[in-house]
Amino acid sequence: MVRVISSQPRKQRKARYNAPHHMRGSLLHAALSKELQGKYKRRSIRVIKGDTVKVLRGDHAGIEGLVDYVITRDARIVVDGVSVKKADGTEVPRPVDPSNVMITDLNLEDKRREQKLSGE
């Protein structure tokens, strides 16, 4: 999370919106499931494309799906199966905040990610 001294919500929101690119990764962390916490000895990890997540909050709570893509600029993720209907009937993906999901299965195609998880 971006370091904010103030407890005022407006200043906390401003810090998130104006966070530099190298700090936005910390806004994209999501909790791991209990099984993964026990296996990797971590509570949370950054969400990437290909991870399987379960939505815990909101209208789509309980839906489990793959992460289609990550919107780094807005600190949001798009999950397969989470969508809303527009007025004309078409469905569009609904971005979800990573703090509202739990990672149930990790995408370990990236060898550096796998090595970092096993090494820590």
PDB file of C-alpha atoms in Angstrom:
ATOM      1  CA  MET A   1       0.000   0.000   0.000  1.00  0.00           C
ATOM      2  CA  VAL A   2       1.070   3.531  -0.619  1.00  0.00           C
ATOM      3  CA  ARG A   3       2.368   5.135   2.572  1.00  0.00           C
ATOM      4  CA  VAL A   4      -0.195   7.709   3.733  1.00  0.00           C
ATOM      5  CA  ILE A   5       0.136   9.507   7.017  1.00  0.00           C
ATOM      6  CA  SER A   6      -3.303  11.102   7.011  1.00  0.00           C
ATOM      7  CA  SER A   7      -6.408   9.281   8.197  1.00  0.00           C
ATOM      8  CA  GLN A   8      -8.650  11.415   5.992  1.00  0.00           C
ATOM      9  CA  PRO A   9     -10.338   9.272   3.331  1.00  0.00           C
ATOM     10  CA  ARG A  10      -9.971  11.949   0.651  1.00  0.00           C
ATOM     11  CA  LYS A  11      -6.193  12.007   1.093  1.00  0.00           C
ATOM     12  CA  GLN A  12      -6.002   8.205   1.102  1.00  0.00           C
ATOM     13  CA  ARG A  13      -7.991   8.066  -2.163  1.00  0.00           C
ATOM     14  CA  LYS A  14      -5.795  10.768  -3.655  1.00  0.00           C
ATOM     15  CA  ALA A  15      -2.661   8.796  -2.729  1.00  0.00           C
ATOM     16  CA  ARG A  16      -4.052   5.680  -4.459  1.00  0.00           C
ATOM     17  CA  TYR A  17      -5.052   7.560  -7.612  1.00  0.00           C
ATOM     18  CA  ASN A  18      -1.746   9.439  -7.846  1.00  0.00           C
ATOM     19  CA  ALA A  19       0.515   6.546  -6.821  1.00  0.00           C
ATOM     20  CA  PRO A  20       3.630   6.140  -8.971  1.00  0.00           C
ATOM     21  CA  HIS A  21       3.835   3.134 -11.260  1.00  0.00           C
ATOM     22  CA  HIS A  22       6.406   1.276  -9.150  1.00  0.00           C
ATOM     23  CA  MET A  23       4.042   1.343  -6.138  1.00  0.00           C
ATOM     24  CA  ARG A  24       0.900   0.225  -7.954  1.00  0.00           C
ATOM     25  CA  GLY A  25       1.891  -3.437  -7.681  1.00  0.00           C
ATOM     26  CA  SER A  26       1.298  -3.309  -3.945  1.00  0.00           C
ATOM     27  CA  LEU A  27      -2.312  -2.286  -4.650  1.00  0.00           C
ATOM     28  CA  LEU A  28      -2.798  -5.496  -6.675  1.00  0.00           C
ATOM     29  CA  HIS A  29      -2.230  -7.995  -3.851  1.00  0.00           C
ATOM     30  CA  ALA A  30      -4.945 -10.481  -2.916  1.00  0.00           C
ATOM     31  CA  ALA A  31      -5.279 -12.963  -0.071  1.00  0.00           C
ATOM     32  CA  LEU A  32      -4.303 -16.595  -0.610  1.00  0.00           C
ATOM     33  CA  SER A  33      -6.618 -19.478   0.302  1.00  0.00           C
ATOM     34  CA  LYS A  34      -5.875 -21.372   3.532  1.00  0.00           C
ATOM     35  CA  GLU A  35      -4.295 -24.276   1.595  1.00  0.00           C
ATOM     36  CA  LEU A  36      -1.980 -21.949  -0.343  1.00  0.00           C
ATOM     37  CA  GLN A  37      -1.116 -20.005   2.827  1.00  0.00           C
ATOM     38  CA  GLY A  38       0.024 -23.231   4.465  1.00  0.00           C
ATOM     39  CA  LYS A  39       1.980 -24.310   1.397  1.00  0.00           C
ATOM     40  CA  TYR A  40       3.779 -21.040   0.650  1.00  0.00           C
ATOM     41  CA  LYS A  41       3.885 -19.488   4.169  1.00  0.00           C
ATOM     42  CA  ARG A  42       2.408 -16.209   2.893  1.00  0.00           C
ATOM     43  CA  ARG A  43      -0.935 -14.493   3.383  1.00  0.00           C
ATOM     44  CA  SER A  44      -1.130 -12.584   0.110  1.00  0.00           C
ATOM     45  CA  ILE A  45       0.529 -12.234  -3.276  1.00  0.00           C
ATOM     46  CA  ARG A  46       0.182 -10.041  -6.351  1.00  0.00           C
ATOM     47  CA  VAL A  47      -2.538 -11.183  -8.744  1.00  0.00           C
ATOM     48  CA  ILE A  48      -1.501 -11.956 -12.330  1.00  0.00           C
ATOM     49  CA  LYS A  49      -3.280 -13.138 -15.458  1.00  0.00           C
ATOM     50  CA  GLY A  50      -4.052 -16.852 -15.255  1.00  0.00           C
ATOM     51  CA  ASP A  51      -4.577 -17.066 -11.483  1.00  0.00           C
ATOM     52  CA  THR A  52      -7.861 -18.616 -10.339  1.00  0.00           C
ATOM     53  CA  VAL A  53      -9.689 -16.398  -7.865  1.00  0.00           C
ATOM     54  CA  LYS A  54     -12.939 -16.506  -5.900  1.00  0.00           C
ATOM     55  CA  VAL A  55     -14.903 -13.272  -5.479  1.00  0.00           C
ATOM     56  CA  LEU A  56     -15.735 -12.694  -1.806  1.00  0.00           C
ATOM     57  CA  ARG A  57     -17.628  -9.373  -1.836  1.00  0.00           C
ATOM     58  CA  GLY A  58     -20.238  -7.606  -3.903  1.00  0.00           C
ATOM     59  CA  ASP A  59     -22.983  -8.755  -6.254  1.00  0.00           C
ATOM     60  CA  HIS A  60     -20.763 -11.469  -7.737  1.00  0.00           C
ATOM     61  CA  ALA A  61     -19.690 -13.035  -4.419  1.00  0.00           C
ATOM     62  CA  GLY A  62     -19.060 -16.764  -4.702  1.00  0.00           C
ATOM     63  CA  ILE A  63     -18.081 -16.747  -8.377  1.00  0.00           C
ATOM     64  CA  GLU A  64     -14.789 -18.466  -9.118  1.00  0.00           C
ATOM     65  CA  GLY A  65     -12.899 -17.881 -12.347  1.00  0.00           C
ATOM     66  CA  LEU A  66      -9.628 -17.180 -14.085  1.00  0.00           C
ATOM     67  CA  VAL A  67      -8.152 -13.686 -14.135  1.00  0.00           C
ATOM     68  CA  ASP A  68      -8.499 -12.524 -17.756  1.00  0.00           C
ATOM     69  CA  TYR A  69      -6.328  -9.433 -17.353  1.00  0.00           C
ATOM     70  CA  VAL A  70      -5.058  -6.936 -14.797  1.00  0.00           C
ATOM     71  CA  ILE A  71      -5.680  -3.189 -15.070  1.00  0.00           C
ATOM     72  CA  THR A  72      -2.592  -1.817 -13.331  1.00  0.00           C
ATOM     73  CA  ARG A  73      -3.565   1.844 -13.798  1.00  0.00           C
ATOM     74  CA  ASP A  74      -6.842   1.439 -11.902  1.00  0.00           C
ATOM     75  CA  ALA A  75      -5.649  -1.380  -9.568  1.00  0.00           C
ATOM     76  CA  ARG A  76      -8.467  -3.655 -10.753  1.00  0.00           C
ATOM     77  CA  ILE A  77      -8.678  -7.193 -12.140  1.00  0.00           C
ATOM     78  CA  VAL A  78     -11.103  -8.694 -14.635  1.00  0.00           C
ATOM     79  CA  VAL A  79     -12.364 -12.164 -13.703  1.00  0.00           C
ATOM     80  CA  ASP A  80     -13.923 -14.578 -16.180  1.00  0.00           C
ATOM     81  CA  GLY A  81     -17.644 -14.868 -15.396  1.00  0.00           C
ATOM     82  CA  VAL A  82     -17.975 -11.512 -13.636  1.00  0.00           C
ATOM     83  CA  SER A  83     -19.915  -9.215 -15.951  1.00  0.00           C
ATOM     84  CA  VAL A  84     -22.826  -6.791 -16.003  1.00  0.00           C
ATOM     85  CA  LYS A  85     -25.538  -6.233 -18.599  1.00  0.00           C
ATOM     86  CA  LYS A  86     -25.735  -2.925 -20.381  1.00  0.00           C
ATOM     87  CA  ALA A  87     -29.023  -1.271 -21.254  1.00  0.00           C
ATOM     88  CA  ASP A  88     -28.909  -2.713 -24.786  1.00  0.00           C
ATOM     89  CA  GLY A  89     -28.476  -6.250 -23.424  1.00  0.00           C
ATOM     90  CA  THR A  90     -24.798  -6.779 -24.162  1.00  0.00           C
ATOM     91  CA  GLU A  91     -22.570  -8.052 -21.363  1.00  0.00           C
ATOM     92  CA  VAL A  92     -19.357  -6.287 -20.436  1.00  0.00           C
ATOM     93  CA  PRO A  93     -16.693  -7.418 -17.942  1.00  0.00           C
ATOM     94  CA  ARG A  94     -16.924  -5.872 -14.477  1.00  0.00           C
ATOM     95  CA  PRO A  95     -13.522  -4.949 -12.985  1.00  0.00           C
ATOM     96  CA  VAL A  96     -13.071  -6.133  -9.386  1.00  0.00           C
ATOM     97  CA  ASP A  97     -10.830  -4.776  -6.647  1.00  0.00           C
ATOM     98  CA  PRO A  98      -8.139  -7.353  -5.732  1.00  0.00           C
ATOM     99  CA  SER A  99      -8.874  -6.905  -2.017  1.00  0.00           C
ATOM    100  CA  ASN A 100     -12.308  -8.439  -2.645  1.00  0.00           C
ATOM    101  CA  VAL A 101     -11.019 -11.732  -4.036  1.00  0.00           C
ATOM    102  CA  MET A 102      -9.150 -14.766  -2.718  1.00  0.00           C
ATOM    103  CA  ILE A 103      -6.605 -16.640  -4.834  1.00  0.00           C
ATOM    104  CA  THR A 104      -7.488 -20.330  -4.972  1.00  0.00           C
ATOM    105  CA  ASP A 105      -4.970 -21.490  -7.610  1.00  0.00           C
ATOM    106  CA  LEU A 106      -1.745 -19.866  -8.761  1.00  0.00           C
ATOM    107  CA  ASN A 107      -0.435 -19.468 -12.289  1.00  0.00           C
ATOM    108  CA  LEU A 108       3.141 -20.783 -11.979  1.00  0.00           C
ATOM    109  CA  GLU A 109       4.182 -20.546 -15.652  1.00  0.00           C
ATOM    110  CA  ASP A 110       6.591 -17.781 -14.654  1.00  0.00           C
ATOM    111  CA  LYS A 111       9.665 -19.545 -13.241  1.00  0.00           C
ATOM    112  CA  ARG A 112      10.760 -16.427 -11.321  1.00  0.00           C
ATOM    113  CA  ARG A 113       7.408 -16.302  -9.522  1.00  0.00           C
ATOM    114  CA  GLU A 114       7.606 -19.997  -8.668  1.00  0.00           C
ATOM    115  CA  GLN A 115      11.187 -19.628  -7.444  1.00  0.00           C
ATOM    116  CA  LYS A 116      10.304 -16.598  -5.306  1.00  0.00           C
ATOM    117  CA  LEU A 117       7.378 -18.447  -3.703  1.00  0.00           C
ATOM    118  CA  SER A 118       9.399 -21.536  -2.892  1.00  0.00           C
ATOM    119  CA  GLY A 119      12.481 -19.578  -1.791  1.00  0.00           C
ATOM    120  CA  GLU A 120      10.787 -17.387   0.816  1.00  0.00           C
TER     121      GLU A 120
END
